[in-house]
Amino acid sequence: MALIRGAKRIYEWLRERSRGELHAYATVLGVSGWSKISLKTYLGKNKLAPFLAPAGDETLRIVLDGSEISEVYFHEVFTQSSPRRVTLSAGDSLLGKATSYKLVEPLGQGAVGHVWSARREGGQIKMVALKVMLPREGMFLGSRLADVRERFRQEAANGMKISHPNVVQYLDHGEVDRNPWLAMELGRPSAGARLKTDGVLTEEEANYVISCCLLGIGHLHSIGGPHRDIKPDNILEFEDTYKVGDLGIVKWSDFDPTFTRGGTVTRASMQLGSWFYMAPEQQEDAHDAIPASDVYALGVTWIELLSGNVPSPQAVGARAYKTPSASDGVNKLIAAMLAYRPEDRPSLTDIRAVLDGR
């Protein structure tokens, strides 16, 4: 893989630019050596969409800071090259950066990826969950596939730096025919799956789940990374605890500026977060998600754990949802967590104090 001619010159030029800068077409043409027709064609075909955006009067706006653009990412977007479709089967072996993995059985699939249980060669953890990027056919344009691959790479690189008893541990990553995959701890079914099979949780059980989440979310916040997708399906049960999982849209950039801005690479290709759990500010713009946005999502999650229902944003705003708890203190706390203004929501420490009876 190598960039050539104008594409290479543009990549090197972009690496020295800052987000928000405005540059005339003439500047870009002078750097690249392209004709104006070629530049407009590349813009029209989204070959430069994550990096340059039309700003009117033959002016272009820089979308990403140069430090956020890797050559691999630029190459994949500009060439719009797609990974080869692969079919996974039990018994297939995948080689990661640390060791190899043998697929055991499928655990589920979504629009973007398939999740398998897999047997790990060596190490104390023998069974893992392995998430492979295999988007549904026709789900994304060529340029957006590169965005999703970049998001997978970020999730792997950043997730492996986190170690906390209430955050799912990332163990390894690799690619199969240019389809990236991630290996992580294998837990029991999620709290969301448990709701579907066993029904609502008791007050004590729900409070314990929330307590575990407060610790995991608190750790992510301590390193500047709002999760942005807290919900029962992303809370995994382990032997003696619950852990926050699915770090795919964590706002990583807040603690390391060399990572692509959280949300930027997928803003136009997928919704960042789950609508009914999203705080008002996150519904307006996923880039506006802050730690208090996770508090809101945790409040909606708490309601679902206790009642089995997810109130709509309209019901939350009108305070028209049914109070889920037999405890007035818990109901008041949840209502505060669902406040419209982020500054009116309690902190994670405040929530823990109520749960601990202080």
Short mmCIF file of C-alpha atoms in Angstrom, two decimals:
data_model
loop_
_atom_site.label_atom_id
_atom_site.label_comp_id
_atom_site.label_asym_id
_atom_site.label_seq_id
_atom_site.Cartn_x
_atom_site.Cartn_y
_atom_site.Cartn_z
CA MET A 1 0.00 0.00 0.00
CA ALA A 2 1.41 3.36 -0.99
CA LEU A 3 -0.02 6.74 -1.87
CA ILE A 4 1.12 8.17 -5.17
CA ARG A 5 1.49 11.61 -6.73
CA GLY A 6 -1.22 14.10 -5.86
CA ALA A 7 -2.81 11.93 -3.16
CA LYS A 8 0.52 11.60 -1.35
CA ARG A 9 1.18 15.34 -1.56
CA ILE A 10 -2.32 16.13 -0.24
CA TYR A 11 -1.89 13.65 2.62
CA GLU A 12 1.43 15.20 3.64
CA TRP A 13 -0.09 18.70 3.40
CA LEU A 14 -3.12 17.69 5.49
CA ARG A 15 -0.82 16.30 8.17
CA GLU A 16 0.43 19.87 8.75
CA ARG A 17 -3.01 21.47 8.89
CA SER A 18 -5.35 22.24 11.81
CA ARG A 19 -9.08 21.63 12.09
CA GLY A 20 -11.18 24.56 10.89
CA GLU A 21 -8.60 26.18 8.62
CA LEU A 22 -9.99 27.60 5.36
CA HIS A 23 -8.07 27.21 2.11
CA ALA A 24 -8.86 28.23 -1.45
CA TYR A 25 -9.24 25.65 -4.19
CA ALA A 26 -6.15 27.23 -5.75
CA THR A 27 -4.04 26.28 -2.73
CA VAL A 28 -5.16 22.65 -2.84
CA LEU A 29 -4.65 22.51 -6.60
CA GLY A 30 -1.16 23.93 -6.20
CA VAL A 31 -0.25 21.32 -3.58
CA SER A 32 -1.72 18.33 -5.40
CA GLY A 33 -1.08 19.20 -9.02
CA TRP A 34 -4.67 18.16 -9.80
CA SER A 35 -6.94 19.97 -12.23
CA LYS A 36 -10.03 21.72 -10.82
CA ILE A 37 -12.19 19.05 -12.50
CA SER A 38 -10.26 16.27 -10.73
CA LEU A 39 -10.56 18.00 -7.35
CA LYS A 40 -14.33 18.46 -7.75
CA THR A 41 -14.64 14.83 -8.84
CA TYR A 42 -12.79 13.59 -5.74
CA LEU A 43 -14.96 15.79 -3.52
CA GLY A 44 -18.13 14.61 -5.27
CA LYS A 45 -17.18 10.96 -4.82
CA ASN A 46 -16.41 11.46 -1.10
CA LYS A 47 -12.76 10.53 -1.58
CA LEU A 48 -11.79 13.51 0.60
CA ALA A 49 -14.95 13.83 2.71
CA PRO A 50 -13.43 13.15 6.15
CA PHE A 51 -10.59 15.60 5.50
CA LEU A 52 -11.85 18.51 3.37
CA ALA A 53 -15.34 20.03 3.19
CA PRO A 54 -16.64 22.67 0.76
CA ALA A 55 -17.12 26.00 2.52
CA GLY A 56 -18.47 28.07 -0.39
CA ASP A 57 -16.83 30.39 -2.94
CA GLU A 58 -14.34 27.71 -3.97
CA THR A 59 -13.06 27.46 -0.44
CA LEU A 60 -12.40 24.26 1.52
CA ARG A 61 -12.45 23.73 5.29
CA ILE A 62 -10.04 21.38 7.06
CA VAL A 63 -12.14 18.77 8.91
CA LEU A 64 -9.47 16.97 10.97
CA ASP A 65 -6.28 18.04 12.69
CA GLY A 66 -3.29 16.63 10.86
CA SER A 67 -2.24 14.56 13.89
CA GLU A 68 -5.52 12.67 13.59
CA ILE A 69 -4.91 11.33 10.08
CA SER A 70 -2.96 8.13 9.56
CA GLU A 71 -1.69 7.16 6.12
CA VAL A 72 -3.63 3.88 6.30
CA TYR A 73 -6.88 5.73 6.99
CA PHE A 74 -6.29 8.32 4.25
CA HIS A 75 -5.40 5.61 1.74
CA GLU A 76 -8.53 3.58 2.50
CA VAL A 77 -10.83 6.60 2.17
CA PHE A 78 -9.20 7.98 -0.97
CA THR A 79 -9.07 4.65 -2.79
CA GLN A 80 -12.44 3.53 -1.32
CA SER A 81 -11.05 0.02 -1.22
CA SER A 82 -13.27 -2.50 0.53
CA PRO A 83 -12.18 -5.55 2.50
CA ARG A 84 -12.93 -8.95 0.97
CA ARG A 85 -16.14 -10.54 2.19
CA VAL A 86 -15.32 -13.49 4.41
CA THR A 87 -17.43 -16.30 5.83
CA LEU A 88 -16.55 -17.38 9.34
CA SER A 89 -17.07 -20.91 10.61
CA ALA A 90 -16.51 -22.74 13.88
CA GLY A 91 -12.95 -24.01 14.00
CA ASP A 92 -11.46 -21.14 11.95
CA SER A 93 -8.23 -19.73 13.39
CA LEU A 94 -7.44 -16.01 13.54
CA LEU A 95 -3.99 -14.68 14.32
CA GLY A 96 -3.76 -11.60 16.52
CA LYS A 97 -0.91 -9.39 17.69
CA ALA A 98 -0.44 -11.48 20.84
CA THR A 99 -1.57 -15.02 19.98
CA SER A 100 -4.05 -17.05 17.91
CA TYR A 101 -7.73 -17.78 18.44
CA LYS A 102 -10.02 -20.62 17.32
CA LEU A 103 -13.67 -19.71 16.75
CA VAL A 104 -16.13 -21.79 18.79
CA GLU A 105 -19.68 -20.50 18.20
CA PRO A 106 -21.45 -17.30 17.09
CA LEU A 107 -22.85 -15.14 19.89
CA GLY A 108 -24.64 -12.52 17.82
CA GLN A 109 -24.38 -10.05 14.96
CA GLY A 110 -25.32 -6.48 14.17
CA ALA A 111 -25.17 -4.07 11.26
CA VAL A 112 -21.40 -3.69 11.57
CA GLY A 113 -19.95 -6.81 13.16
CA HIS A 114 -20.29 -10.44 14.22
CA VAL A 115 -19.38 -11.65 17.73
CA TRP A 116 -18.01 -15.14 18.36
CA SER A 117 -16.78 -17.03 21.36
CA ALA A 118 -13.22 -18.18 20.72
CA ARG A 119 -10.55 -20.28 22.40
CA ARG A 120 -7.35 -18.39 23.12
CA GLU A 121 -3.93 -20.00 22.81
CA GLY A 122 -1.89 -19.40 25.98
CA GLY A 123 -2.50 -16.95 28.80
CA GLN A 124 -4.75 -17.23 31.84
CA ILE A 125 -7.94 -16.25 29.99
CA LYS A 126 -8.84 -19.20 27.75
CA MET A 127 -12.24 -18.21 26.35
CA VAL A 128 -12.80 -14.77 24.82
CA ALA A 129 -15.40 -12.80 22.88
CA LEU A 130 -14.14 -11.97 19.41
CA LYS A 131 -15.84 -9.12 17.48
CA VAL A 132 -15.19 -9.09 13.73
CA MET A 133 -16.09 -6.18 11.48
CA LEU A 134 -18.38 -7.69 8.83
CA PRO A 135 -20.89 -4.99 7.78
CA ARG A 136 -24.15 -6.03 6.22
CA GLU A 137 -24.05 -5.94 2.43
CA GLY A 138 -24.76 -2.44 1.16
CA MET A 139 -24.71 -0.95 4.65
CA PHE A 140 -21.97 1.62 3.93
CA LEU A 141 -20.46 3.45 0.98
CA GLY A 142 -16.82 2.69 0.23
CA SER A 143 -15.59 5.82 2.00
CA ARG A 144 -17.67 4.98 5.09
CA LEU A 145 -16.26 1.47 5.30
CA ALA A 146 -12.87 3.04 5.87
CA ASP A 147 -14.42 5.16 8.64
CA VAL A 148 -15.76 2.06 10.38
CA ARG A 149 -12.44 0.21 10.05
CA GLU A 150 -10.70 3.21 11.63
CA ARG A 151 -13.19 3.16 14.50
CA PHE A 152 -12.45 -0.54 15.09
CA ARG A 153 -8.71 0.19 15.16
CA GLN A 154 -9.24 2.97 17.70
CA GLU A 155 -11.41 0.78 19.89
CA ALA A 156 -8.71 -1.90 19.93
CA ALA A 157 -5.75 0.40 20.52
CA ASN A 158 -7.45 2.46 23.20
CA GLY A 159 -9.40 -0.34 24.87
CA MET A 160 -6.23 -2.32 25.50
CA LYS A 161 -4.83 0.58 27.53
CA ILE A 162 -7.70 0.41 30.03
CA SER A 163 -7.58 -1.88 33.05
CA HIS A 164 -10.45 -1.69 35.54
CA PRO A 165 -12.55 -4.38 37.24
CA ASN A 166 -15.78 -2.80 35.95
CA VAL A 167 -14.76 -2.21 32.33
CA VAL A 168 -14.56 -5.13 29.91
CA GLN A 169 -10.90 -5.92 29.29
CA TYR A 170 -9.58 -5.80 25.72
CA LEU A 171 -6.95 -8.46 25.04
CA ASP A 172 -5.86 -8.42 21.41
CA HIS A 173 -6.72 -7.37 17.87
CA GLY A 174 -5.96 -8.30 14.28
CA GLU A 175 -7.39 -8.47 10.77
CA VAL A 176 -8.79 -11.21 8.56
CA ASP A 177 -8.67 -10.25 4.87
CA ARG A 178 -8.52 -6.57 5.99
CA ASN A 179 -11.60 -6.98 8.19
CA PRO A 180 -10.46 -5.84 11.67
CA TRP A 181 -11.40 -7.82 14.77
CA LEU A 182 -11.11 -7.37 18.54
CA ALA A 183 -10.68 -9.93 21.32
CA MET A 184 -12.03 -9.18 24.80
CA GLU A 185 -13.13 -10.86 27.99
CA LEU A 186 -16.05 -13.22 27.58
CA GLY A 187 -18.80 -12.53 30.09
CA ARG A 188 -22.22 -13.95 30.66
CA PRO A 189 -25.18 -12.50 28.73
CA SER A 190 -25.74 -8.76 29.08
CA ALA A 191 -28.16 -7.14 31.48
CA GLY A 192 -30.32 -6.45 28.42
CA ALA A 193 -30.38 -10.15 27.48
CA ARG A 194 -31.26 -11.03 31.06
CA LEU A 195 -34.22 -8.65 30.95
CA LYS A 196 -35.51 -10.47 27.87
CA THR A 197 -35.16 -13.96 29.34
CA ASP A 198 -35.74 -13.52 33.09
CA GLY A 199 -37.74 -10.31 33.33
CA VAL A 200 -37.11 -7.27 35.50
CA LEU A 201 -34.53 -7.18 38.28
CA THR A 202 -35.26 -6.78 41.96
CA GLU A 203 -34.45 -3.45 43.60
CA GLU A 204 -31.34 -4.97 45.18
CA GLU A 205 -30.13 -6.51 41.91
CA ALA A 206 -30.72 -3.32 39.92
CA ASN A 207 -28.93 -1.21 42.52
CA TYR A 208 -25.94 -3.56 42.35
CA VAL A 209 -25.80 -3.30 38.55
CA ILE A 210 -25.92 0.49 38.77
CA SER A 211 -23.21 0.51 41.48
CA CYS A 212 -20.89 -1.53 39.25
CA CYS A 213 -21.60 0.77 36.30
CA LEU A 214 -20.81 3.85 38.37
CA LEU A 215 -17.32 2.47 39.01
CA GLY A 216 -16.67 1.54 35.38
CA ILE A 217 -18.08 4.77 33.95
CA GLY A 218 -16.20 6.74 36.60
CA HIS A 219 -12.93 5.22 35.42
CA LEU A 220 -13.66 6.13 31.80
CA HIS A 221 -14.49 9.68 32.89
CA SER A 222 -11.26 9.89 34.90
CA ILE A 223 -9.30 9.46 31.66
CA GLY A 224 -11.55 11.88 29.79
CA GLY A 225 -13.69 9.38 27.88
CA PRO A 226 -17.49 9.63 28.05
CA HIS A 227 -18.89 6.26 26.99
CA ARG A 228 -21.82 7.67 24.94
CA ASP A 229 -23.74 4.38 24.68
CA ILE A 230 -24.68 3.23 28.19
CA LYS A 231 -27.65 0.82 28.06
CA PRO A 232 -28.44 -2.69 29.39
CA ASP A 233 -27.13 -4.39 26.25
CA ASN A 234 -23.69 -2.89 26.92
CA ILE A 235 -23.54 -3.99 30.57
CA LEU A 236 -22.10 -7.51 30.82
CA GLU A 237 -22.47 -9.88 33.73
CA PHE A 238 -19.40 -11.70 35.05
CA GLU A 239 -19.03 -14.17 37.90
CA ASP A 240 -19.27 -11.66 40.74
CA THR A 241 -19.72 -8.27 39.08
CA TYR A 242 -21.00 -6.30 36.10
CA LYS A 243 -18.78 -4.52 33.59
CA VAL A 244 -19.32 -1.74 31.06
CA GLY A 245 -18.55 -2.99 27.56
CA ASP A 246 -18.65 -1.92 23.92
CA LEU A 247 -16.18 0.93 23.88
CA GLY A 248 -16.68 1.55 20.16
CA ILE A 249 -17.88 5.15 20.42
CA VAL A 250 -16.13 6.29 23.60
CA LYS A 251 -14.90 9.87 23.15
CA TRP A 252 -11.27 8.74 23.20
CA SER A 253 -9.74 11.95 21.89
CA ASP A 254 -10.24 13.76 25.18
CA PHE A 255 -7.26 11.96 26.69
CA ASP A 256 -4.99 11.48 23.68
CA PRO A 257 -5.00 14.02 20.83
CA THR A 258 -3.28 11.59 18.45
CA PHE A 259 -6.47 9.51 18.21
CA THR A 260 -9.12 10.47 15.68
CA ARG A 261 -11.77 12.68 17.24
CA GLY A 262 -14.50 10.63 18.91
CA GLY A 263 -17.46 10.55 16.60
CA THR A 264 -15.87 12.36 13.66
CA VAL A 265 -15.08 9.25 11.66
CA THR A 266 -18.61 7.86 11.92
CA ARG A 267 -20.78 10.95 12.17
CA ALA A 268 -22.18 10.68 8.66
CA SER A 269 -22.32 6.88 8.51
CA MET A 270 -23.96 5.77 11.72
CA GLN A 271 -25.83 7.10 14.72
CA LEU A 272 -23.53 7.59 17.70
CA GLY A 273 -25.49 6.14 20.57
CA SER A 274 -28.94 4.65 21.13
CA TRP A 275 -31.69 7.24 20.77
CA PHE A 276 -33.92 6.51 23.78
CA TYR A 277 -30.91 6.48 26.11
CA MET A 278 -29.28 9.61 24.72
CA ALA A 279 -29.25 12.85 26.69
CA PRO A 280 -30.72 15.93 24.95
CA GLU A 281 -27.29 17.43 24.28
CA GLN A 282 -26.10 14.18 22.69
CA GLN A 283 -29.22 13.97 20.53
CA GLU A 284 -28.37 17.43 19.21
CA ASP A 285 -24.76 16.50 18.44
CA ALA A 286 -22.82 13.41 19.50
CA HIS A 287 -19.72 15.60 19.81
CA ASP A 288 -21.43 17.44 22.66
CA ALA A 289 -21.60 14.30 24.82
CA ILE A 290 -19.99 14.84 28.23
CA PRO A 291 -19.79 12.79 31.45
CA ALA A 292 -23.25 14.06 32.44
CA SER A 293 -24.60 12.48 29.23
CA ASP A 294 -23.66 9.07 30.61
CA VAL A 295 -25.49 9.93 33.84
CA TYR A 296 -28.67 10.50 31.80
CA ALA A 297 -28.25 7.19 29.95
CA LEU A 298 -27.66 5.39 33.25
CA GLY A 299 -30.91 6.87 34.60
CA VAL A 300 -32.87 5.48 31.62
CA THR A 301 -31.06 2.16 32.09
CA TRP A 302 -32.07 2.07 35.76
CA ILE A 303 -35.72 2.55 34.80
CA GLU A 304 -35.49 -0.32 32.31
CA LEU A 305 -33.83 -2.67 34.81
CA LEU A 306 -36.65 -2.08 37.30
CA SER A 307 -39.64 -1.87 34.97
CA GLY A 308 -38.67 -3.52 31.70
CA ASN A 309 -39.72 -0.34 29.88
CA VAL A 310 -37.69 2.35 28.16
CA PRO A 311 -39.40 5.76 28.36
CA SER A 312 -39.33 7.91 25.26
CA PRO A 313 -37.45 11.23 25.36
CA GLN A 314 -40.84 12.95 25.24
CA ALA A 315 -42.07 11.02 28.30
CA VAL A 316 -38.86 11.83 30.15
CA GLY A 317 -39.16 15.51 29.31
CA ALA A 318 -42.79 15.63 30.45
CA ARG A 319 -42.04 13.49 33.52
CA ALA A 320 -44.82 11.24 32.23
CA TYR A 321 -43.11 7.89 32.78
CA LYS A 322 -44.20 5.54 35.55
CA THR A 323 -41.92 5.71 38.60
CA PRO A 324 -40.01 2.42 38.59
CA SER A 325 -38.93 2.00 42.22
CA ALA A 326 -40.71 1.40 45.51
CA SER A 327 -38.16 3.77 47.03
CA ASP A 328 -38.97 7.49 46.85
CA GLY A 329 -35.26 8.21 47.24
CA VAL A 330 -34.36 6.13 44.16
CA ASN A 331 -37.20 7.66 42.12
CA LYS A 332 -36.05 11.18 43.00
CA LEU A 333 -32.46 10.26 42.16
CA ILE A 334 -33.45 8.85 38.76
CA ALA A 335 -35.52 11.96 38.03
CA ALA A 336 -32.49 14.12 38.80
CA MET A 337 -30.32 11.96 36.52
CA LEU A 338 -32.80 12.66 33.71
CA ALA A 339 -32.70 16.44 34.09
CA TYR A 340 -32.72 18.29 30.76
CA ARG A 341 -29.71 20.47 31.61
CA PRO A 342 -26.46 18.54 32.19
CA GLU A 343 -25.49 20.80 35.10
CA ASP A 344 -28.70 19.81 36.94
CA ARG A 345 -27.81 16.10 36.95
CA PRO A 346 -26.06 14.54 39.97
CA SER A 347 -22.44 13.44 39.73
CA LEU A 348 -21.44 9.78 39.88
CA THR A 349 -20.21 10.41 43.43
CA ASP A 350 -23.60 11.85 44.41
CA ILE A 351 -25.38 8.81 43.01
CA ARG A 352 -23.10 6.43 44.87
CA ALA A 353 -23.72 8.32 48.11
CA VAL A 354 -27.49 7.80 47.77
CA LEU A 355 -27.04 4.12 46.97
CA ASP A 356 -24.71 3.67 49.91
CA GLY A 357 -27.27 5.34 52.17
CA ARG A 358 -25.07 8.30 53.05
#
